Short mmCIF file of C-alpha atoms in Angstrom, two decimals:
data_model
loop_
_atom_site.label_atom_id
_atom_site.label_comp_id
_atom_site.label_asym_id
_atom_site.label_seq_id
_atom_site.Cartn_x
_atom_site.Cartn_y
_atom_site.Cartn_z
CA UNK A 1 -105.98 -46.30 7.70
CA UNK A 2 -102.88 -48.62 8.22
CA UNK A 3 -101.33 -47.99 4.92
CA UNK A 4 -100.89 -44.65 5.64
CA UNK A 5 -98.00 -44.44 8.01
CA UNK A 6 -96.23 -46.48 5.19
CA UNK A 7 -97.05 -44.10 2.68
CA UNK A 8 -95.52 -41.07 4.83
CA UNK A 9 -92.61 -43.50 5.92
CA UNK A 10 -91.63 -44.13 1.86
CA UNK A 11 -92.38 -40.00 0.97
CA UNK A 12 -89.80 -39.64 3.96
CA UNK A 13 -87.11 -42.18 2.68
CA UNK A 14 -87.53 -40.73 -0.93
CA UNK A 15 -87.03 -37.12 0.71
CA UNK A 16 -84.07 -38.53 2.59
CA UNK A 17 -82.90 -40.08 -0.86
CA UNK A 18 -82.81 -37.00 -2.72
CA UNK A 19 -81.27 -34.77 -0.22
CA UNK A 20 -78.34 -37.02 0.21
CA UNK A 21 -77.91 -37.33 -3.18
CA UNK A 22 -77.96 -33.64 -3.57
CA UNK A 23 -75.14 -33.48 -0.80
CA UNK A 24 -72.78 -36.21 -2.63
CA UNK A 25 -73.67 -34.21 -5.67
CA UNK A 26 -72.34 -30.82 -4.10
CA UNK A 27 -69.87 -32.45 -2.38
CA UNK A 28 -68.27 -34.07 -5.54
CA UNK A 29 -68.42 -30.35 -7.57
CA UNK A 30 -66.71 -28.76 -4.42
CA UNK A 31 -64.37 -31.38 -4.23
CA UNK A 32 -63.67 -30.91 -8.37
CA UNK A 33 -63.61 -26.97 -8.04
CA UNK A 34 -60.87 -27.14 -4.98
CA UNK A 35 -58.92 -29.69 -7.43
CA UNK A 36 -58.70 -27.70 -9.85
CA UNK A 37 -58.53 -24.67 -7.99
CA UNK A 38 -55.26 -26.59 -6.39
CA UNK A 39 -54.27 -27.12 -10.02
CA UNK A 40 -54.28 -24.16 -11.47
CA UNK A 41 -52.31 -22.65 -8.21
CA UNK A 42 -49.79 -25.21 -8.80
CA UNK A 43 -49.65 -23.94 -12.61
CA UNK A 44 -49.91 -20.04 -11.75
CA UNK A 45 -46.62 -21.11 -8.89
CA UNK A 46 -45.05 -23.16 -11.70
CA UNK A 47 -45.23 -20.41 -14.64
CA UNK A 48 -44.54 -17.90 -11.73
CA UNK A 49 -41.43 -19.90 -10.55
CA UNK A 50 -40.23 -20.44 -14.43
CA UNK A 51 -40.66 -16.79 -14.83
CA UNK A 52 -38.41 -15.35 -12.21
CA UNK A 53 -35.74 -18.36 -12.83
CA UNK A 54 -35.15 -17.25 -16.43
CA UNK A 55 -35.31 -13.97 -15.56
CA UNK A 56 -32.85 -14.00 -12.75
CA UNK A 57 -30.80 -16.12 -15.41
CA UNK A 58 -31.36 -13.64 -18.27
CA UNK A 59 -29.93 -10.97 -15.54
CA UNK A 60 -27.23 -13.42 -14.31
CA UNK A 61 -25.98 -13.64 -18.17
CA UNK A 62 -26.64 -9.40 -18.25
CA UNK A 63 -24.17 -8.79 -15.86
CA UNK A 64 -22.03 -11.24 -16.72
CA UNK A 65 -21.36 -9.48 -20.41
CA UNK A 66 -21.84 -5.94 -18.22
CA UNK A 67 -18.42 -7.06 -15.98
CA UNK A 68 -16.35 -8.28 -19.54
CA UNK A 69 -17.53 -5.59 -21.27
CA UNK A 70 -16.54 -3.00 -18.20
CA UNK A 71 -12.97 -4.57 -17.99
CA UNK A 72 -12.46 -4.55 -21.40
CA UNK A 73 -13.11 -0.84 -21.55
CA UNK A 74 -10.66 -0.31 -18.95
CA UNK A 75 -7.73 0.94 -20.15
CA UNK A 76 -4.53 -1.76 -19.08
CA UNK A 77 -1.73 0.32 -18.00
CA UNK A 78 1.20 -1.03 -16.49
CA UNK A 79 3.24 1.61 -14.70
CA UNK A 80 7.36 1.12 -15.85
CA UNK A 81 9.76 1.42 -13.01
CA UNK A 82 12.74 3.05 -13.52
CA UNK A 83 15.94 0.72 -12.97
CA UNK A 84 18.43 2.91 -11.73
CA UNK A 85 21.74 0.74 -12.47
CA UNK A 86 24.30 4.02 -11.21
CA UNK A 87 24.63 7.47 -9.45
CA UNK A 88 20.81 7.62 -9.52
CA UNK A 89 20.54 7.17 -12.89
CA UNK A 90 18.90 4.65 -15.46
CA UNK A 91 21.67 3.18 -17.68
CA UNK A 92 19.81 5.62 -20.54
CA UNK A 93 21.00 8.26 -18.90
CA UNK A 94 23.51 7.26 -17.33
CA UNK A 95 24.65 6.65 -21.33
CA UNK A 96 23.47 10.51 -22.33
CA UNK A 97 25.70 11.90 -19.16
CA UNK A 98 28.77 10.49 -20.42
CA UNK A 99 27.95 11.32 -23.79
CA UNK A 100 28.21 14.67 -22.71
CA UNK A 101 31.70 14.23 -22.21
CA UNK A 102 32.73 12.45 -25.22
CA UNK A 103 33.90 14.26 -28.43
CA UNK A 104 34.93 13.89 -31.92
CA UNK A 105 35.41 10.38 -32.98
CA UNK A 106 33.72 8.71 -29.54
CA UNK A 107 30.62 11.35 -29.75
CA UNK A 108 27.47 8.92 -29.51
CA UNK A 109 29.15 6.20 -27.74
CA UNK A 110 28.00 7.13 -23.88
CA UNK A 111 25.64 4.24 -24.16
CA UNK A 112 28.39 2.09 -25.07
CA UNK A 113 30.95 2.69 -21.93
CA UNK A 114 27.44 2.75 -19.60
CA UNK A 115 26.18 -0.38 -20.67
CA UNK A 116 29.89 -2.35 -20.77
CA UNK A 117 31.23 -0.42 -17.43
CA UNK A 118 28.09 -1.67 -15.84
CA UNK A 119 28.46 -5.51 -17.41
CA UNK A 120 32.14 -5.61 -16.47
CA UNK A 121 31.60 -4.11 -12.97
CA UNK A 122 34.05 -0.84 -14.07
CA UNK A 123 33.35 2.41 -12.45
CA UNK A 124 31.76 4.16 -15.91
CA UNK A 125 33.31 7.63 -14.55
CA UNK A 126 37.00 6.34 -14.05
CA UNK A 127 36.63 4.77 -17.39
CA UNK A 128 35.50 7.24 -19.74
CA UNK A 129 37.52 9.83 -17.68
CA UNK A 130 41.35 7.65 -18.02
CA UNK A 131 40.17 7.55 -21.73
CA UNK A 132 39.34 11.34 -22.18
CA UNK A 133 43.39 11.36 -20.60
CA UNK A 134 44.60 9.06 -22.99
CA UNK A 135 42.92 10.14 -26.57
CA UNK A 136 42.02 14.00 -25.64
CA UNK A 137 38.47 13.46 -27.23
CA UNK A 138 37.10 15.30 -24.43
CA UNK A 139 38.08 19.10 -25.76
CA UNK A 140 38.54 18.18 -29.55
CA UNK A 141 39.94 16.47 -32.21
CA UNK A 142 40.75 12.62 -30.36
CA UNK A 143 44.05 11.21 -31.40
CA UNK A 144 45.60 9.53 -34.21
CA UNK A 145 45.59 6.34 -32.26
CA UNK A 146 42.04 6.19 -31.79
CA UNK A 147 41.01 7.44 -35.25
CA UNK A 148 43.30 5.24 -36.92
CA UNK A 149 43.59 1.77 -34.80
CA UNK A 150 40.56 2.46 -32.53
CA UNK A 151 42.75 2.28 -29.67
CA UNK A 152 40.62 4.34 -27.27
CA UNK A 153 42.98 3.87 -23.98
CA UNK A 154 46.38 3.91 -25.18
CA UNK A 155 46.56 0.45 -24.15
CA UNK A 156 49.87 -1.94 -25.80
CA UNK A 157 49.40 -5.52 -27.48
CA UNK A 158 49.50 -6.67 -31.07
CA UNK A 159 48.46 -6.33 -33.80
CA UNK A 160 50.45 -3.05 -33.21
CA UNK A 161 49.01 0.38 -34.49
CA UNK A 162 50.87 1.33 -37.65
CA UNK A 163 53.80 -1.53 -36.64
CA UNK A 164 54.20 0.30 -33.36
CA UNK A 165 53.90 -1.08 -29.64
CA UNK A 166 49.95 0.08 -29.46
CA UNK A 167 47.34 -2.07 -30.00
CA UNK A 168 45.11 -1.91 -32.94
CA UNK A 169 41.64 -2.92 -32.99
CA UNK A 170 38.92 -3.26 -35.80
CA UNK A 171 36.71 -0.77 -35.12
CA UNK A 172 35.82 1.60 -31.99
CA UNK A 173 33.72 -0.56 -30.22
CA UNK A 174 36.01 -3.74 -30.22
CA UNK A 175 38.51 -0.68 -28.97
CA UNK A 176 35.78 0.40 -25.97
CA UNK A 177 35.09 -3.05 -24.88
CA UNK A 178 38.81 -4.25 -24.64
CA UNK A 179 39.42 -1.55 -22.68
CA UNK A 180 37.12 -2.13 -20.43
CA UNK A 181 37.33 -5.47 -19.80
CA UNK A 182 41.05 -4.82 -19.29
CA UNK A 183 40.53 -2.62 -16.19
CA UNK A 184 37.96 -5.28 -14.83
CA UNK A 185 40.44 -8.30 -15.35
CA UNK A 186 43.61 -6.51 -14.31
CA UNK A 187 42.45 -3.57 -11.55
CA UNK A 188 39.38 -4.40 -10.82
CA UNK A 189 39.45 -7.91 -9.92
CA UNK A 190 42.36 -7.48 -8.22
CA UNK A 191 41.38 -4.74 -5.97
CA UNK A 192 42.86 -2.02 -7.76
CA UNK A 193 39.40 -0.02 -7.83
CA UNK A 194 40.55 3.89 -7.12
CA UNK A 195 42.11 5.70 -9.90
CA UNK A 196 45.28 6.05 -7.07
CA UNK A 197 45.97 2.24 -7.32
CA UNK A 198 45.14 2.09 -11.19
CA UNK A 199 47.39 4.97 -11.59
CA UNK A 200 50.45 2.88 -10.02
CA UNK A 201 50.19 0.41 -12.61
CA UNK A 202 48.33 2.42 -15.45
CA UNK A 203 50.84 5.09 -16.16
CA UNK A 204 54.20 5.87 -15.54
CA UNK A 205 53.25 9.58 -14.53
CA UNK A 206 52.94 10.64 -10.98
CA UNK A 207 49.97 13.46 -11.73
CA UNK A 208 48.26 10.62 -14.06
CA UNK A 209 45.70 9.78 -11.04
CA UNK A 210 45.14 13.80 -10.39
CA UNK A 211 44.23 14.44 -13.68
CA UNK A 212 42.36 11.43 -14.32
CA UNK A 213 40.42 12.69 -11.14
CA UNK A 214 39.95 16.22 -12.92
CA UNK A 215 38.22 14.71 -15.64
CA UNK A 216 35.64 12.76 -13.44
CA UNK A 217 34.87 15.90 -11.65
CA UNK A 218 33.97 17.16 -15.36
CA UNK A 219 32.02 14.62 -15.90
CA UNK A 220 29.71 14.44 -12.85
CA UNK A 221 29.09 18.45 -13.41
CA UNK A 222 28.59 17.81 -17.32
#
């Protein structure tokens, strides 16, 4: 009867045994499962993560080729301003106004007395109007002194025109641009810039500067 409470003590250990080996047991698969439970939510984050980075990339690149490509549809046009270099006018037509004027031999050279008035700082009107005086290629035929020695303002000098006192020049526009240049070296620049003060030295003529004036006021209505 002694051995008994032995018996029931061991039975009781063995008991004890099992059931704590049945707890590390579940304790060690619980422990596994949240592992890899933890893993795999670390993978699903990862994949997840990698998935939205390339696709915000993939749309990064999408509307990067969206922006070129919408730019380089876009038509580039620059808008031209007008210069206006006299009266309100561009030097074009400027150079078509005083074409207007211009007859016979000097037809088609408005351009010509615009652009060289403007470079030699010559009032284009006084010019083109002292040379409609000079060569009458305003109502007709011009003269024999510009269609023969290109002498558009009945200006002197050598080589004379046909051995006489008026110059003679190679062609029309050597003629136009001495001309011009003349009245900016000798009037111009030395503050002779009405057609009353050019007159004075210009011509011997007392109505020279009234009719030179005539023939701008053509010229602006033209």
């Amino acid at each position: 009867m002694e051995k008994l409470p032995s018996v029931k003590a061991l039975i009781g250990a063995i008991i004890a045994i099992f059931f704590f080996l049945v707890w590390i047991f579940v304790y060690q698969r619980i422990t596994i499962m949240d592992l890899q439970s933890d893993v795999s939510t670390m993978g699903s984050y990862l994949r997840t993560r990698s998935f939205f980075q390339n696709s915000l990339q993939a749309n990064s690149k999408q509307q990067e080729v969206e922006v070129i490509q919408s730019v380089l549809e876009v038509p580039m046009s620059l808008e031209v301003v007008p210069i206006i270099v006299y009266d309100g006018m561009t030097k074009e037509e400027l150079g078509a106004k005083l074409d207007r004027s211009l007859k016979s031999t000097l037809s088609g050279y408005g351009e010509k007395f615009a652009d060289l008035s403007l470079k030699y700082g010559v009032d284009p009107y006084v010019a083109v109007a002292i040379v409609l005086l000079e060569t009458g290629c305003n109502s007709g035929r011009c003269s024999s002194l510009v269609r023969t020695c290109n002498n558009v303002g009945g200006m002197k000098g050598s080589p004379g025109c046909g051995g006489g006192s008026y110059e003679r020049f190679s062609s029309i526009d050597e003629g136009i641009e001495a001309f011009i240049k003349n009245l900016s070296l000798n009037y111009y620049q030395r503050g002779l810039t009405t057609v009353e003060l050019i007159g004075k030295k210009y011509a011997e003529s007392n109505t020279w500067a009234t009719k030179v004036n005539k023939y701008i006021s053509k010229i602006k209505a033209n």
